[in-house]
Structure formats: structure tokens, C-alpha cells
XYZ file of C-alpha atoms in Angstrom:
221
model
C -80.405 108.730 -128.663
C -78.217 110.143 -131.461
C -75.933 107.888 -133.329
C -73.170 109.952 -135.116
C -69.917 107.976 -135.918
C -67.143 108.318 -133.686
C -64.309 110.692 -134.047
C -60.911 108.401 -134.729
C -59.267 108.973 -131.602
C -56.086 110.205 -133.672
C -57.905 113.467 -134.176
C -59.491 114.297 -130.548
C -56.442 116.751 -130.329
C -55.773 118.381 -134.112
C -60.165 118.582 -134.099
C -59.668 120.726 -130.821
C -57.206 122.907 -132.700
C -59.668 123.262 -135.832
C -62.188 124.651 -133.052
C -59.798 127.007 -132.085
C -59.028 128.434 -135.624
C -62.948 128.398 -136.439
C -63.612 129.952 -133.391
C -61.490 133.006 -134.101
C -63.163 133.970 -137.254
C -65.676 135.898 -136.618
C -63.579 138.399 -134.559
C -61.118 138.320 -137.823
C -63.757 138.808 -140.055
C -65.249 141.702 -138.073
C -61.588 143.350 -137.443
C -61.586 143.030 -141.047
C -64.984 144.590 -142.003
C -64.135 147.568 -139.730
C -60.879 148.245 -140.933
C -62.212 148.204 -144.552
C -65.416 150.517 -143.899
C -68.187 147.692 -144.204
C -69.481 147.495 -140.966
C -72.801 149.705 -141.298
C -73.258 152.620 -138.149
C -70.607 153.423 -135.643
C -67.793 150.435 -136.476
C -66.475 150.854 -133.099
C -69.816 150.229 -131.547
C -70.703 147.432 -134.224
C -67.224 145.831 -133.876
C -67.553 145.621 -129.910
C -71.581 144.300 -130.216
C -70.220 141.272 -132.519
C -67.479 140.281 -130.130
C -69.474 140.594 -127.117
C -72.494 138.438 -128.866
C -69.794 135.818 -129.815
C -68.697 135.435 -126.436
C -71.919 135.259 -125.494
C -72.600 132.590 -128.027
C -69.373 130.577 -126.796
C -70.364 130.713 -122.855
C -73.784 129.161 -123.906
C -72.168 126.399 -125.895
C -69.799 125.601 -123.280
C -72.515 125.384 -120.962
C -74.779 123.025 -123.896
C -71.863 119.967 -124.007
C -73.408 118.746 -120.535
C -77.466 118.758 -121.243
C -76.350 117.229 -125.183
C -74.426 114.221 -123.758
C -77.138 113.816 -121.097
C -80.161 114.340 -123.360
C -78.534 112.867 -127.184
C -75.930 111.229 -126.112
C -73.170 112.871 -127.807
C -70.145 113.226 -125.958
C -68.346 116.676 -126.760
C -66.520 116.826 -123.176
C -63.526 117.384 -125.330
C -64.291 120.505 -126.814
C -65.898 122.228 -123.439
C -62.534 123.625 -122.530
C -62.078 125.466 -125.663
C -64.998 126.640 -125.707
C -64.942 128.418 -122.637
C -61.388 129.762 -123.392
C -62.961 131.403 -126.245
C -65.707 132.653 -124.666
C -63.178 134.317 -121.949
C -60.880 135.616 -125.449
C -63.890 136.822 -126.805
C -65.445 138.889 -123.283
C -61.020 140.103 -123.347
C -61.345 141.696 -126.824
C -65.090 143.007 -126.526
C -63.821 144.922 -123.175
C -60.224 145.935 -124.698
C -61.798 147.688 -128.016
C -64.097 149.278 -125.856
C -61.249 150.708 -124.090
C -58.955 151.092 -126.867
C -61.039 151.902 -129.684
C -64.543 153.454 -127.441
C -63.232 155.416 -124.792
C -59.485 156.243 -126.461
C -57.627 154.687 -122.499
C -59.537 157.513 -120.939
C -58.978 156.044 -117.685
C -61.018 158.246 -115.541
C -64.042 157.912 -118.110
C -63.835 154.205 -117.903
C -63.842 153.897 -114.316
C -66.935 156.115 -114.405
C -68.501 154.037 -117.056
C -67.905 150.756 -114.651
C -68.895 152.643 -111.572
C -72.178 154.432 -113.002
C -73.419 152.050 -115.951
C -75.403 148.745 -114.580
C -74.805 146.732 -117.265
C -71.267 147.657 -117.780
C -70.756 146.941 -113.954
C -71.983 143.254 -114.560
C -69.909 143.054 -117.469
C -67.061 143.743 -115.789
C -67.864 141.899 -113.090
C -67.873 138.671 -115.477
C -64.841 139.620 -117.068
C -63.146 139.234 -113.660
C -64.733 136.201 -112.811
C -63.414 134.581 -116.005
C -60.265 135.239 -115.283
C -59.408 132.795 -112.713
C -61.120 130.402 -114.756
C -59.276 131.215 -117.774
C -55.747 130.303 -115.829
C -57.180 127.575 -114.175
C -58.247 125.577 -117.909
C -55.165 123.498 -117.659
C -55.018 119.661 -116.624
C -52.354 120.540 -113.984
C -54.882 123.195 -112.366
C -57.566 120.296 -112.402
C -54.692 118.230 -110.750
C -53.940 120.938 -107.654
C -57.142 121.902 -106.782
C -58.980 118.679 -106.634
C -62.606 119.280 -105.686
C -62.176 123.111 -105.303
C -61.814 123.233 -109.430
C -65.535 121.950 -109.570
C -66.455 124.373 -106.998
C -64.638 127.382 -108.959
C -65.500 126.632 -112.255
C -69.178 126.731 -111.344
C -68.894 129.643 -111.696
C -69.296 130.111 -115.654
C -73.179 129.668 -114.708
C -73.427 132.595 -113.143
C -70.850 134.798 -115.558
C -73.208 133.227 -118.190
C -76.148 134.751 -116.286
C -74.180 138.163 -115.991
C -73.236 138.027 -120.094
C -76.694 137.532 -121.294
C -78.238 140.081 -118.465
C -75.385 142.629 -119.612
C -76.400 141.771 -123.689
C -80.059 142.877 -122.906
C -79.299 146.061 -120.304
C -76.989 147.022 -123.151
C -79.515 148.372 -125.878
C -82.589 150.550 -125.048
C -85.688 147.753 -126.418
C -85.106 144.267 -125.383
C -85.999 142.537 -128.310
C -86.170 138.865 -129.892
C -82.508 138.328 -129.925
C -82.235 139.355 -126.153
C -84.716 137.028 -124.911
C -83.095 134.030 -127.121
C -79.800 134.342 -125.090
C -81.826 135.227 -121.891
C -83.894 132.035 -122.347
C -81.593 129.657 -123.499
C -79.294 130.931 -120.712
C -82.201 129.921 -118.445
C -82.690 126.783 -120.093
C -79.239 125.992 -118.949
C -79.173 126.752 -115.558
C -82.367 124.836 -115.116
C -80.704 121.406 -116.639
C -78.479 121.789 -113.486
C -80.821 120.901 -110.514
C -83.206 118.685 -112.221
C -79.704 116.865 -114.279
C -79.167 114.107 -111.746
C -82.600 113.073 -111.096
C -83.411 112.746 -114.680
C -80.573 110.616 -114.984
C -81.638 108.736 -112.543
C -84.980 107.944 -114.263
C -83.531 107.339 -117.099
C -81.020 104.276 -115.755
C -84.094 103.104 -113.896
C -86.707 103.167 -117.027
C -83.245 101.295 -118.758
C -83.690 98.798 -116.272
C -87.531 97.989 -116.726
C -87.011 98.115 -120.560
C -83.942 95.535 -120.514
C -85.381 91.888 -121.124
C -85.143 89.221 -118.597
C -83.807 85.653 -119.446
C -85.172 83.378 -116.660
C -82.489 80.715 -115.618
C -83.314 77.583 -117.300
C -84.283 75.099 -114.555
C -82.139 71.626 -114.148
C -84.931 68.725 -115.164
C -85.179 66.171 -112.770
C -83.020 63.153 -113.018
């Protein structure tokens, strides 16, 4: 197991904030690198790629704490809500500038797109499924719903699914990049069924490797 020194409770909330503000900059920095002429080919098309990788990149990690705490023992639970609110900010912007900036609010093209496109279809289709989600990140949510929030938010395992299926239908070679996503993605979902027996074998081989101190026998009087 990993041994990293423990965050000062004191900064559990201001570190979650930090995330936040880190997690933004790539979309800044890309805004940036359009509006200024730096991103190389079509802008508009490079701008929506890197916001659309991010959130792919962002869905994984939320979907990583789990198998690290199990696996290294390091406990990140804290930062799995940000995470996926990113992720859903990130799959918001890469689906606004491609109807703002791509297709100009050209309704009528865009519902084509959705309609005829595969992989737009399943992005959509994970956009929408974030959304409830999204509103439903709050501790009062988690409160309301009980058992049905577990049940809902299971969902992010098959909107990750539908984000890194839509990354590779979206270019015409799937290359090495594609496959990462698609594997780790599958990585992922894999942890899930096999999670609780492992952890079972693991508090069992715990057991057999924990020393036993016989009881010291009273001596006859």
C-alpha cells in the first residue's frame, strides 16, 4: 500500500477549490490559443477536440478514485465529486462551441447532425445523461434520494462508455490515443464486478497474515 502523508483536515475544502481552478485551465488556455491564432488547423474544430478529450480525461478520473483507494490505498473520495462536475462542464462547453462556434445555432443542421451522425448521437446521448447527475452532486440530493442516488449515479459508467466510444467514432483512423481512453475506460468498468470479491480476499489474506498471540495458560497452583 501507498503511504503519502495526510492532507490536514483544514484544507479538505480550500484543496477541493484548487481542483476546481486547475481543472478549468485547459479550457482557458485553449479559449485563449484560439482567440490569439495558435491553435494549428481549423481552431473551431481543435478548440472543441481539446474540450471534449478533457472531459473525457475528467470522467475517467472520476471513475479511478474507487480502484486507487481499493488497490493503493489512497483515499481521494473527496475530490470524486468535482471531478465529475468537471467532466459534465467540460462535455457542456465541447457541445455549446460546437453549436455556437461549428454549426453558427443552425438549428435544423444540428438536429440533423444528432439524428444522422452515430457518434454525435451517443454524444448527445451522454450529455443528457449527465445532466441529472450534474443537479443531483449536492449532499442534500444524496440526502432525498437515499438508495436511488447510487442507482442513478451509476450511471457515469456507462456515459463514460458513450464518451470514449464517441472520442474514437469521431476521427476517421482509430489510433493509439483512442484505444488508451477505450482501454482504460474498460479497465474501469471491469474493477466494478470483480471490486468486492477482491476485497474480500484481501481482508481474508489480512487475516492469515496477522500474528496470533496464544493466551498464556494459568500454571498450576
Amino acid at each position: 500500500m501507498a503511504v503519502l502523508p495526510t492532507l490536514p483536515k483544514r484544507l479538505h475544502g480550500p484543496s477541493v477549490w484548487a481542483l476546481y481552478a486547475v481543472g478549468f485551465m485547459p479550457a482557458a488556455l485553449a479559449f485563449y490559443l484560439g482567440a490569439t491564432g495558435q491553435l494549428p488547423g481549423n481552431a473551431v474544430k481543435e478548440f472543441e477536440h481539446l474540450l471534449g478529450l478533457w472531459a473525457l480525461r475528467f470522467l475517467v478520473a472520476t471513475l479511478a478514485i474507487t480502484p486507487i483507494r481499493d488497490l493503493f490505498g489512497l483515499n481521494w473520495l473527496r475530490y470524486r465529486r468535482a471531478l465529475g462536475l468537471l467532466a459534465f462542464y467540460y462535455v457542456l462547453m465541447h457541445f455549446l462551441s460546437y453549436m455556437l462556434l461549428d454549426q453558427m445555432l443552425r438549428f435544423p443542421a444540428i438536429v440533423a447532425d444528432i439524428a444522422r451522425r452515430p457518434f454525435i448521437t451517443i454524444g448527445m446521448t451522454a450529455l443528457v445523461l449527465l445532466i441529472p447527475l450534474a443537479l443531483t452532486s449536492n449532499n442534500w440530493s444524496i440526502r432525498k434520494l437515499g438508495q436511488r442516488w447510487n442507482k442513478l449515479h451509476r450511471l457515469v459508467y456507462l456515459i463514460a462508455a458513450a464518451g470514449a466510444l464517441h472520442f474514437a467514432m469521431s476521427v476517421k483512423i482509430v489510433g493509439p490515443e483512442q484505444m488508451l481512453y477505450i482501454a482504460l475506460v474498460a479497465l474501469l468498468l471491469a474493477w466494478r464486478p470483480i471490486r468486492m470479491p477482491y476485497l474480500r480476499w484481501r481482508r481474508q489474506r489480512s487475516g492469515i497474515a496477522r500474528p496470533h498471540h496464544p493466551t498464556t495458560e494459568k500454571a498450576a497452583g
